[in-house]
Amino acid sequence: MYSEKVMDHFRNPRNVGEIEDADGIGEVGNARCGDIMKMYLKIEDGVIVDVKFKTFGCGSAIASSSMATELIKGKTIEEAMEVTNKAVAEALDGLPPIKMHCSLLAEQAIKAALYDYAKKNNVKIKGLENFNPVEDIHDHEHA
Amino acid sequence: MDKYIYMDNAATTPVKKEVLDEMLPYFNVNYGNPSSIYTLGSKSKNAISISREKVAKAINADPREIFFTAGGSEADNWAIKGVAYANKDKGNHIITSKIEHHAVLHTCEYLEKEGFRVTYLDVDQYGIVDLEQLKKSITDDTILISIMFANNEIGTIQPIKEIGKIAKEKGIYFHTDAVQAIGHIKIDVNELNIDLLSMSAHKFYGPKGIGALYVRKGVKIDPLITGGGQERNRRAGTENVPGIVGMGKAIELAYENLEGKNAKLIKLRDRMINKILEKIDYVRLNGHPTNRLPGNVNVCFEFIEGESILLSLDMEGIAASSGSACTSGSLEPSHVLLAIGLSHEIAHGSVRLTLGDFNTEEEVDYVVEKLAEIVSRLRTMSPLYEKVKEGK
C-alpha cells in the first residue's frame, strides 16, 4: 500500500517533538477527520534552523509530517514557502490517492507555522498575505 | 516472536487441513458437472448433497432449506432483495439496524431507491438493538426484519430469540446475517424462529467464495441469479463443488466440541481485554463485556489513530484491523462505532483483534506487550496527548 519511503518515515520519523521557544507554531487539521499536525519552527535570520512536529493521524500523515520537516530544515523562509503538497508526496515516492490530503495537510502546517512567525514578528511573507489555515482539509478536498 | 501472529479471524480464517484435503479431489479428479448424468457428474452431485446435509444439521434445518451461494454478501443480497420483490404486494417496509454489515445496509439503501421504505433501528452503547423501537416500527406494510446475529466489528450478540418471537407473532419474515456467528455459536433456526439466515464458509476455516442462505420452507423469495435450474431453480450457476465440499467439512468441524473450543477462546479473549485495560491508559472496550463473540476484542485507544497502530503491529508481525476512516477507504470512521455513541475522535483510534482456534495465551501476552509499546510511541508523537498531559 505504501512506498518504502513512507514506511521508513513512519517507522523512524525525523524531527518529532516540540520546540519550547519556537518562533512559529502551526496546527492544522482536526480530530474529527482523524488527523492533526502541529509544526514548530525556530527561525534565525530568515532561515529555519530547527523544526519539530507532532501528528495525530495515519501512517501517511506521520510520514508526510516527517518529510515536510526534512524538506524545510536549513532552508530560508522563501524556500520553505515553495514546498508544496506535491513536493512532499513526491519526496515520499508517492502516496495512495486517498492519502493525498495528508501531504496537503503537511504543506498547510508549514504555512501555518510561518504565518504564526510572521504575525508574532510583524514581518511580511510573500504568499501568506491572505493565508487562512484551512480548518478542514477534507471538506476542502472533497467538497 | 518469530512467527506471524494472526489476530484478524473475523476478516477471514485459514482453511483447515482436513477441509482442504476433502476439497482437493473435486478440482481435478471428481471434476464432473453436477448437472451431468454420467458417473463423474453424479459424484459431484452426491458430494453436494452430503455437504448440504451437514450445513442443514448444523443449524437444525432441512437440507432442502439450504441454498449455496458465492458467499455471505450474496446471501444477504438475495435474502433482502428476494423477499422484498416477492412480497411487494403485501408491503414495502423493511426493518434493519444501523450496525449491519454493508452487504445488508447497502442492499437496503438500494431498495430505498426502488421505492421500499427502510427503518434503521438504533442500538445502545453496547450495540444491542432497541426491541421497543423494533415493536413500534412494525406496520401493516412491514415485510421483513433483518438483524445480524453478531456484529463483525464489536462482536455484540443480538437478542435473536426475542426478535424471532416478535417477527413470528406479527407474521413478518425474519432474516439474520449470521456470517460472524455461524460456526462459533450454537444456532437452531427453529428454536430462534429464523426464516432466512446468511452464512459464509471462510469465517469458520472453510474456503472463500462459498456461502449459503437458509430459506425456511414456505418463505416467498425471488431468485437473485437466474439461469440454469441449479439449487432447485432458486440459484442458477454451476455449483462451486470444491467450495461446497469444503464448507460442509468446515461446518462439521466447527461444531465438533464447540463448547470446549469456546471456553478456551473466551478465556483468551478476556485475558486479552483485561490485560489491555490494565496496562494501557485512556482505552475503552467497545461492545458488550460478556455478550460478545468468543474471539472478539475491540478497543479504542485515545489520542492516536487506528491505521498507524495497525501498521506498527504489522511491523511486529501482528495482523489486526481497525474501524478508523483511514483503513476503511472512506473519510468516516466505522458506522458501528458511531452508532454505539462514540465520537469521531475516539472511533479513529479503534483496533479489532479477533482470536481463533490457532491463537495461544503466549501470543495474547506478546501482542498486548507490543500494543502497549506502540500506543506509547504513537502518543509521544500526538499533539492531542500532549494537551491531556498538560491538563488542557
Coordinates of C-alpha atoms in Angstrom, one line a residue:
Chain A
M1 CA 0.0 0.0 0.0
Y2 CA 2.8 2.5 1.0
S3 CA 6.1 3.1 -0.6
E4 CA 9.3 2.1 1.2
K5 CA 10.0 5.8 1.8
V6 CA 6.6 6.3 3.5
M7 CA 7.2 3.3 5.7
D8 CA 10.7 4.5 6.5
H9 CA 9.4 7.9 7.6
F10 CA 6.6 6.2 9.6
R11 CA 9.0 3.8 11.3
N12 CA 11.7 6.4 12.0
P13 CA 10.0 9.8 11.8
R14 CA 12.5 12.7 11.7
N15 CA 12.2 15.7 13.9
V16 CA 9.4 14.5 16.2
G17 CA 8.8 16.7 19.3
E18 CA 8.3 20.2 20.3
I19 CA 10.4 23.4 20.4
E20 CA 9.9 25.2 23.7
D21 CA 10.9 28.6 22.5
A22 CA 9.6 28.2 19.0
D23 CA 9.4 31.3 16.8
G24 CA 6.3 30.0 14.9
I25 CA 3.8 27.2 15.7
G26 CA 1.2 26.0 13.2
E27 CA -1.6 23.5 13.9
V28 CA -3.9 22.2 11.1
G29 CA -6.5 19.5 10.7
N30 CA -9.0 18.3 13.2
A31 CA -9.5 15.2 15.3
R32 CA -12.9 14.6 13.8
C33 CA -11.3 13.8 10.5
G34 CA -8.6 11.8 12.1
D35 CA -5.5 14.0 11.5
I36 CA -3.9 16.9 13.2
M37 CA -0.4 18.2 12.5
K38 CA 1.4 20.6 14.7
M39 CA 4.6 22.2 13.5
Y40 CA 7.2 24.2 15.5
L41 CA 9.8 26.4 13.8
K42 CA 13.0 28.0 15.1
I43 CA 14.0 30.8 12.7
E44 CA 17.2 32.8 12.7
D45 CA 18.0 35.5 10.1
G46 CA 15.2 34.2 7.8
V47 CA 16.5 30.6 7.9
I48 CA 14.6 27.7 9.5
V49 CA 17.4 26.4 11.8
D50 CA 15.2 23.9 13.6
V51 CA 11.8 22.3 13.1
K52 CA 9.8 19.7 15.0
F53 CA 6.4 18.2 14.6
K54 CA 3.7 16.3 16.4
T55 CA 1.0 14.5 14.5
F56 CA -2.2 12.6 15.3
G57 CA -3.1 10.5 12.2
C58 CA -2.5 7.6 10.0
G59 CA 0.8 6.3 8.7
S60 CA 0.9 8.7 5.7
A61 CA 0.1 11.7 7.9
I62 CA 3.0 10.9 10.2
A63 CA 5.3 10.2 7.2
S64 CA 4.2 13.4 5.4
S65 CA 4.9 15.5 8.5
S66 CA 8.3 13.9 8.9
M67 CA 9.2 14.5 5.2
A68 CA 7.9 18.1 5.3
T69 CA 10.2 18.9 8.3
E70 CA 13.2 17.4 6.3
L71 CA 12.3 19.5 3.3
I72 CA 12.3 22.8 5.1
K73 CA 15.1 22.3 7.7
G74 CA 18.0 24.6 7.0
K75 CA 16.0 26.4 4.3
T76 CA 15.1 30.0 4.0
I77 CA 11.5 31.1 4.6
E78 CA 11.2 31.8 0.8
E79 CA 12.4 28.3 0.0
A80 CA 10.1 26.7 2.6
M81 CA 7.2 28.6 1.1
E82 CA 7.9 26.8 -2.2
V83 CA 7.4 23.3 -0.6
T84 CA 4.0 22.2 -2.0
N85 CA 2.0 19.1 -1.1
K86 CA 3.1 17.6 -4.4
A87 CA 6.7 18.1 -3.4
V88 CA 6.0 16.3 -0.1
A89 CA 4.3 13.4 -1.8
E90 CA 7.0 13.1 -4.5
A91 CA 9.7 13.1 -1.9
L92 CA 7.9 10.1 -0.3
D93 CA 7.8 8.3 -3.7
G94 CA 4.1 8.9 -3.9
L95 CA 1.1 8.5 -1.7
P96 CA -2.1 6.5 -2.4
P97 CA -4.8 8.8 -4.0
I98 CA -7.0 8.7 -0.9
K99 CA -4.0 9.8 1.2
M100 CA -3.0 12.9 -0.8
H101 CA -4.7 15.1 1.7
C102 CA -2.0 14.1 4.2
S103 CA 0.6 15.9 2.1
L104 CA -1.7 18.9 1.7
L105 CA -2.0 19.0 5.5
A106 CA 1.8 19.0 5.8
E107 CA 2.1 21.9 3.4
Q108 CA -0.6 23.7 5.4
A109 CA 1.2 23.0 8.6
I110 CA 4.4 24.6 7.3
K111 CA 2.5 27.7 6.1
A112 CA 0.5 27.9 9.3
A113 CA 3.8 27.9 11.4
L114 CA 5.3 30.6 9.1
Y115 CA 2.2 32.7 9.3
D116 CA 2.4 32.5 13.1
Y117 CA 6.0 33.6 12.9
A118 CA 5.2 36.5 10.6
K119 CA 2.4 37.6 12.8
K120 CA 4.5 37.4 16.0
N121 CA 7.4 39.2 14.4
N122 CA 5.4 41.7 12.4
V123 CA 7.1 40.7 9.1
K124 CA 5.5 40.0 5.8
I125 CA 6.0 36.7 4.0
K126 CA 5.3 36.7 0.3
G127 CA 2.4 34.3 -0.4
L128 CA 1.0 34.4 3.1
E129 CA -0.7 37.8 2.8
N130 CA -4.2 36.2 2.6
F131 CA -3.3 33.0 4.4
N132 CA -6.1 31.3 6.2
P133 CA -5.2 28.0 7.6
V134 CA -7.8 25.6 6.2
E135 CA -9.9 24.3 9.1
D136 CA -10.9 21.1 7.3
I137 CA -8.7 19.8 4.6
H138 CA -11.2 17.1 3.8
D139 CA -14.0 19.4 3.1
H140 CA -11.7 21.5 1.1
E141 CA -10.5 18.5 -0.9
H142 CA -13.7 16.6 -1.4
A143 CA -16.4 19.2 -1.4
Chain B
M1 CA 8.4 -13.8 18.4
D2 CA 9.5 -15.4 15.1
K3 CA 6.2 -16.4 13.7
Y4 CA 3.5 -14.2 12.2
I5 CA 0.6 -13.7 14.7
Y6 CA -2.7 -13.6 13.0
M7 CA -5.4 -11.9 15.0
D8 CA -7.9 -11.0 12.3
N9 CA -10.1 -14.1 12.3
A10 CA -13.2 -12.0 11.8
A11 CA -11.8 -10.9 8.5
T12 CA -11.1 -14.4 7.3
T13 CA -9.6 -17.7 8.6
P14 CA -7.1 -20.1 7.2
V15 CA -8.6 -23.2 5.5
K16 CA -8.0 -26.2 7.9
K17 CA -6.0 -29.0 6.5
E18 CA -8.9 -31.5 7.0
V19 CA -11.1 -29.2 4.9
L20 CA -8.5 -28.7 2.2
D21 CA -7.9 -32.4 1.9
E22 CA -11.6 -33.1 1.3
M23 CA -11.8 -30.3 -1.3
L24 CA -8.8 -31.2 -3.4
P25 CA -10.2 -34.3 -5.4
Y26 CA -13.1 -32.1 -6.6
F27 CA -10.7 -29.8 -8.5
N28 CA -9.2 -32.4 -10.8
V29 CA -10.3 -35.9 -10.1
N30 CA -14.0 -35.7 -9.4
Y31 CA -14.4 -32.6 -11.6
G32 CA -17.7 -33.5 -13.2
N33 CA -20.5 -31.0 -13.6
P34 CA -23.2 -32.0 -11.0
S35 CA -25.8 -31.5 -13.7
S36 CA -24.3 -34.1 -16.0
I37 CA -26.0 -37.6 -15.9
Y38 CA -22.8 -39.7 -16.2
T39 CA -21.0 -41.2 -13.2
L40 CA -18.4 -38.3 -12.9
G41 CA -21.3 -35.8 -12.6
S42 CA -23.1 -37.9 -10.1
K43 CA -20.1 -38.0 -7.8
S44 CA -20.2 -34.2 -7.7
K45 CA -23.9 -34.2 -7.2
N46 CA -23.6 -36.6 -4.2
A47 CA -20.8 -34.6 -2.7
I48 CA -23.1 -31.5 -2.8
S49 CA -25.9 -33.5 -1.1
I50 CA -23.7 -34.6 1.7
S51 CA -22.5 -31.1 2.3
R52 CA -26.0 -29.7 2.2
E53 CA -27.0 -32.2 4.9
K54 CA -24.0 -31.1 7.1
V55 CA -24.9 -27.5 6.7
A56 CA -28.6 -28.1 7.5
K57 CA -27.7 -30.3 10.5
A58 CA -25.5 -27.5 11.9
I59 CA -28.5 -25.1 12.2
N60 CA -31.3 -27.7 12.7
A61 CA -32.7 -27.1 9.3
D62 CA -33.9 -29.4 6.5
P63 CA -31.3 -29.9 3.7
R64 CA -33.9 -28.7 1.2
E65 CA -33.8 -25.3 3.0
I66 CA -30.1 -24.8 2.3
F67 CA -29.1 -23.0 -0.9
F68 CA -25.4 -22.5 -1.7
T69 CA -24.2 -19.0 -2.8
A70 CA -20.9 -17.4 -3.6
G71 CA -20.6 -16.1 -0.1
G72 CA -22.2 -14.1 2.7
S73 CA -22.7 -10.9 0.7
E74 CA -24.7 -12.8 -2.0
A75 CA -26.7 -14.5 0.7
D76 CA -27.6 -11.1 2.3
N77 CA -28.4 -9.5 -1.1
W78 CA -30.6 -12.4 -2.1
A79 CA -32.4 -12.7 1.2
I80 CA -33.3 -9.0 1.3
K81 CA -33.9 -8.3 -2.4
G82 CA -35.5 -11.7 -3.0
V83 CA -38.0 -11.3 -0.1
A84 CA -38.7 -7.6 -0.9
Y85 CA -39.5 -8.2 -4.6
A86 CA -41.5 -11.4 -3.9
N87 CA -43.7 -9.8 -1.2
K88 CA -44.1 -6.2 -2.5
D89 CA -47.8 -6.9 -3.0
K90 CA -48.0 -7.3 0.8
G91 CA -46.0 -4.2 1.7
N92 CA -42.9 -2.2 1.1
H93 CA -41.4 -1.7 4.6
I94 CA -38.2 -3.3 5.8
I95 CA -36.7 -3.0 9.3
T96 CA -33.0 -3.4 9.9
S97 CA -30.4 -1.9 12.3
K98 CA -27.8 0.9 12.0
I99 CA -24.9 -1.6 12.7
E100 CA -25.5 -4.1 10.0
H101 CA -22.7 -5.2 7.6
H102 CA -22.6 -3.1 4.4
A103 CA -23.9 -6.2 2.5
V104 CA -27.2 -5.5 4.3
L105 CA -27.1 -1.7 4.6
H106 CA -26.2 -1.0 1.0
T107 CA -28.8 -3.5 -0.2
C108 CA -31.4 -1.7 1.9
E109 CA -30.3 1.6 0.6
Y110 CA -30.6 0.2 -3.0
L111 CA -34.1 -0.9 -2.2
E112 CA -35.0 2.6 -0.9
K113 CA -34.2 3.9 -4.3
E114 CA -36.5 1.2 -5.7
G115 CA -39.4 2.6 -3.6
F116 CA -39.1 0.5 -0.5
R117 CA -39.1 2.1 3.0
V118 CA -36.4 1.1 5.4
T119 CA -36.2 1.7 9.2
Y120 CA -32.7 1.6 10.6
L121 CA -33.0 0.7 14.3
D122 CA -30.8 2.4 16.9
V123 CA -28.5 0.4 19.2
D124 CA -27.5 1.0 22.8
Q125 CA -24.0 1.7 24.0
Y126 CA -23.1 -2.0 23.7
G127 CA -24.5 -2.3 20.2
I128 CA -27.7 -4.1 21.1
V129 CA -30.8 -3.3 19.0
D130 CA -33.7 -1.5 20.7
L131 CA -36.5 -4.0 20.9
E132 CA -39.1 -1.4 21.9
Q133 CA -38.2 0.6 18.9
L134 CA -38.5 -2.5 16.8
K135 CA -42.0 -3.2 18.0
K136 CA -43.0 0.4 17.4
S137 CA -41.6 0.4 13.9
I138 CA -43.7 -2.5 12.7
T139 CA -46.6 -1.5 10.5
D140 CA -49.0 -3.4 8.3
D141 CA -46.6 -2.8 5.4
T142 CA -43.6 -4.4 7.1
I143 CA -42.5 -7.5 5.2
L144 CA -39.0 -8.2 6.5
I145 CA -36.9 -7.7 9.6
S146 CA -33.2 -8.2 9.0
I147 CA -31.0 -8.1 12.1
M148 CA -27.5 -9.5 12.3
F149 CA -26.8 -12.4 14.7
A150 CA -23.5 -10.9 15.9
N151 CA -21.6 -7.8 14.9
N152 CA -18.5 -8.2 12.8
E153 CA -16.7 -5.2 14.4
I154 CA -17.6 -5.2 18.1
G155 CA -18.8 -8.8 18.4
T156 CA -22.1 -7.9 20.2
I157 CA -24.6 -10.8 20.0
Q158 CA -28.2 -9.6 19.4
P159 CA -31.3 -10.9 21.2
I160 CA -32.2 -13.1 18.2
K161 CA -34.7 -15.2 20.0
E162 CA -36.7 -12.2 21.1
I163 CA -36.6 -10.7 17.6
G164 CA -37.6 -14.0 16.1
K165 CA -40.6 -14.2 18.5
I166 CA -41.7 -10.6 17.7
A167 CA -41.4 -11.3 13.9
K168 CA -43.3 -14.6 14.2
E169 CA -46.2 -13.0 16.2
K170 CA -46.6 -10.3 13.6
G171 CA -46.2 -12.7 10.7
I172 CA -43.1 -10.9 9.3
Y173 CA -40.2 -12.7 7.8
F174 CA -37.0 -12.6 9.9
H175 CA -33.6 -12.7 8.2
T176 CA -30.4 -12.7 10.1
D177 CA -26.9 -12.2 8.8
A178 CA -25.1 -14.9 10.8
V179 CA -21.8 -14.6 8.9
Q180 CA -19.9 -13.9 12.1
A181 CA -21.9 -16.3 14.3
I182 CA -22.1 -19.5 12.3
G183 CA -19.5 -22.0 13.4
H184 CA -18.9 -20.0 16.5
I185 CA -22.2 -20.0 18.3
K186 CA -24.9 -22.8 18.5
I187 CA -27.8 -21.8 16.2
D188 CA -31.1 -23.5 15.9
V189 CA -33.3 -21.8 13.3
N190 CA -36.5 -23.4 14.7
E191 CA -35.9 -22.5 18.3
L192 CA -35.0 -18.9 17.3
N193 CA -37.8 -18.5 14.7
I194 CA -35.4 -17.5 11.9
D195 CA -36.8 -17.6 8.4
L196 CA -33.6 -16.7 6.5
L197 CA -30.0 -16.9 7.5
S198 CA -26.8 -15.9 5.7
M199 CA -23.5 -17.7 6.2
S200 CA -20.0 -17.7 4.7
A201 CA -17.5 -20.5 4.9
H202 CA -14.3 -18.6 5.1
K203 CA -15.2 -17.3 8.6
F204 CA -15.0 -20.8 10.1
Y205 CA -11.9 -22.3 8.4
G206 CA -13.6 -23.1 5.1
P207 CA -12.7 -21.6 1.7
K208 CA -13.5 -18.2 0.4
G209 CA -16.2 -17.7 -2.3
I210 CA -18.7 -20.0 -0.9
G211 CA -21.6 -19.4 1.5
A212 CA -25.2 -20.3 1.8
L213 CA -28.7 -18.9 2.5
Y214 CA -31.1 -20.8 4.7
V215 CA -34.6 -20.2 3.5
R216 CA -37.4 -21.7 5.7
K217 CA -39.8 -23.8 3.7
G218 CA -42.8 -21.7 2.6
V219 CA -40.9 -18.4 2.5
K220 CA -41.8 -16.4 -0.6
I221 CA -38.5 -15.3 -2.2
D222 CA -37.5 -14.4 -5.8
P223 CA -34.2 -15.7 -7.1
L224 CA -31.3 -13.2 -7.3
I225 CA -29.4 -15.0 -10.0
T226 CA -31.4 -16.5 -12.9
G227 CA -30.2 -19.0 -15.4
G228 CA -30.0 -22.8 -15.1
G229 CA -32.0 -24.9 -12.8
Q230 CA -29.4 -25.4 -10.1
E231 CA -30.3 -25.3 -6.4
R232 CA -33.8 -26.3 -7.2
N233 CA -34.3 -23.3 -9.5
R234 CA -33.5 -20.9 -6.8
R235 CA -29.9 -20.0 -7.6
A236 CA -28.5 -20.5 -11.1
G237 CA -24.9 -21.2 -12.0
T238 CA -22.8 -24.4 -12.0
E239 CA -22.1 -25.3 -8.4
N240 CA -18.8 -24.5 -6.8
V241 CA -18.3 -28.1 -5.9
P242 CA -14.9 -27.9 -4.1
G243 CA -16.2 -24.9 -2.2
I244 CA -19.4 -26.6 -1.2
V245 CA -17.4 -29.7 -0.1
G246 CA -15.1 -27.5 1.9
M247 CA -18.0 -25.6 3.5
G248 CA -19.6 -28.9 4.6
K249 CA -16.4 -30.2 6.2
A250 CA -15.7 -26.9 7.8
I251 CA -19.1 -26.5 9.4
E252 CA -18.9 -30.1 10.7
L253 CA -15.6 -29.4 12.3
A254 CA -16.7 -26.1 13.7
Y255 CA -19.5 -27.7 15.7
E256 CA -17.3 -30.5 17.0
N257 CA -16.6 -29.8 20.6
L258 CA -17.8 -26.2 20.2
E259 CA -18.2 -25.7 23.9
G260 CA -14.7 -26.8 24.7
K261 CA -13.3 -24.5 22.0
N262 CA -15.4 -21.6 23.1
A263 CA -14.4 -22.0 26.7
K264 CA -10.7 -21.7 25.6
L265 CA -11.4 -18.8 23.3
I266 CA -13.4 -16.8 25.9
K267 CA -10.6 -17.3 28.4
L268 CA -8.1 -16.0 25.9
R269 CA -10.4 -13.1 24.9
D270 CA -11.0 -12.0 28.4
R271 CA -7.3 -12.3 29.3
M272 CA -6.5 -10.0 26.4
I273 CA -9.2 -7.5 27.2
N274 CA -8.2 -7.4 30.9
K275 CA -4.5 -7.0 30.2
I276 CA -5.1 -4.2 27.7
L277 CA -7.4 -2.3 30.1
E278 CA -4.8 -2.9 32.9
K279 CA -1.6 -2.0 31.0
I280 CA -2.7 0.9 28.8
D281 CA -4.5 4.1 30.0
Y282 CA -7.0 6.1 28.0
V283 CA -8.5 3.0 26.5
R284 CA -12.1 1.7 26.2
L285 CA -13.7 -1.6 25.4
N286 CA -16.2 -1.5 22.6
G287 CA -19.2 -3.9 22.6
H288 CA -20.7 -5.8 25.4
P289 CA -18.4 -7.0 28.1
T290 CA -19.8 -10.6 28.1
N291 CA -22.5 -10.9 25.5
R292 CA -20.0 -10.9 22.6
L293 CA -18.4 -13.3 20.2
P294 CA -15.9 -15.6 21.9
G295 CA -12.9 -14.4 19.9
N296 CA -13.7 -10.7 19.6
V297 CA -11.7 -7.9 21.2
N298 CA -12.4 -4.3 20.1
V299 CA -10.8 -1.3 21.9
C300 CA -10.3 2.4 21.3
F301 CA -7.0 4.0 22.2
E302 CA -7.5 7.7 22.7
F303 CA -5.3 10.4 21.0
I304 CA -3.9 8.1 18.3
E305 CA -5.2 6.8 15.0
G306 CA -6.1 3.2 14.1
E307 CA -4.2 2.8 10.9
S308 CA -0.9 3.9 12.4
I309 CA -1.5 1.3 15.1
L310 CA -2.1 -1.4 12.5
L311 CA 1.0 -0.5 10.5
S312 CA 3.0 -0.6 13.7
L313 CA 1.5 -4.0 14.6
D314 CA 2.3 -5.3 11.1
M315 CA 5.9 -4.3 11.6
E316 CA 5.9 -6.5 14.6
G317 CA 4.4 -9.4 12.6
I318 CA 0.9 -9.0 14.0
A319 CA -2.3 -8.8 11.9
A320 CA -5.3 -6.9 13.2
S321 CA -7.9 -4.4 11.9
S322 CA -9.4 -1.1 12.7
G323 CA -12.6 0.9 12.3
S324 CA -10.7 4.2 11.6
A325 CA -11.5 6.2 8.5
C326 CA -8.0 5.6 7.1
T327 CA -8.5 1.9 6.9
S328 CA -12.0 1.9 5.5
G329 CA -11.1 3.8 2.3
S330 CA -13.6 6.5 3.3
L331 CA -13.2 9.6 5.4
E332 CA -15.7 8.4 8.0
P333 CA -14.8 6.1 10.8
S334 CA -16.9 2.9 11.3
H335 CA -20.7 3.3 11.2
V336 CA -20.9 0.7 14.0
L337 CA -18.6 2.7 16.4
L338 CA -20.6 5.9 15.6
A339 CA -23.9 4.1 16.2
I340 CA -22.8 3.0 19.7
G341 CA -22.3 6.6 20.5
L342 CA -18.5 7.1 20.1
S343 CA -17.2 10.5 18.9
H344 CA -15.3 10.6 15.6
E345 CA -12.1 11.3 17.6
I346 CA -12.4 8.2 19.7
A347 CA -13.6 6.0 16.8
H348 CA -10.5 6.8 14.8
G349 CA -8.4 5.0 17.4
S350 CA -10.2 1.7 17.3
V351 CA -8.4 -1.7 16.9
R352 CA -10.1 -5.0 16.5
L353 CA -8.2 -8.2 17.4
T354 CA -10.2 -11.4 16.6
L355 CA -8.9 -14.6 18.1
G356 CA -9.3 -18.0 16.5
D357 CA -8.6 -21.7 17.1
F358 CA -4.9 -21.3 16.4
N359 CA -4.1 -18.4 18.8
T360 CA -2.3 -19.1 22.1
E361 CA -2.0 -17.5 25.5
E362 CA 1.6 -16.7 24.7
E363 CA 0.6 -14.8 21.6
V364 CA -2.0 -12.9 23.5
D365 CA 0.5 -11.8 26.1
Y366 CA 3.1 -10.9 23.4
V367 CA 0.5 -8.8 21.4
V368 CA -0.6 -6.9 24.5
E369 CA 3.0 -6.1 25.3
K370 CA 3.7 -4.9 21.8
L371 CA 0.4 -2.9 21.8
A372 CA 1.4 -1.1 24.9
E373 CA 4.8 -0.1 23.3
I374 CA 3.1 1.0 20.1
V375 CA 0.4 3.1 21.8
S376 CA 3.0 4.8 24.0
R377 CA 5.3 5.5 21.0
L378 CA 2.4 7.0 18.9
R379 CA 1.2 9.0 21.8
T380 CA 4.6 10.7 22.2
M381 CA 4.0 11.9 18.7
S382 CA 0.4 13.0 19.2
P383 CA -0.4 16.7 19.8
L384 CA -3.7 15.5 21.4
Y385 CA -1.9 13.5 24.1
E386 CA 0.4 16.5 24.8
K387 CA -2.7 18.5 25.7
V388 CA -4.1 15.9 28.0
K389 CA -0.8 15.6 29.8
E390 CA -0.8 19.4 30.3
G391 CA -4.3 19.1 31.6
K392 CA -5.9 21.2 28.9

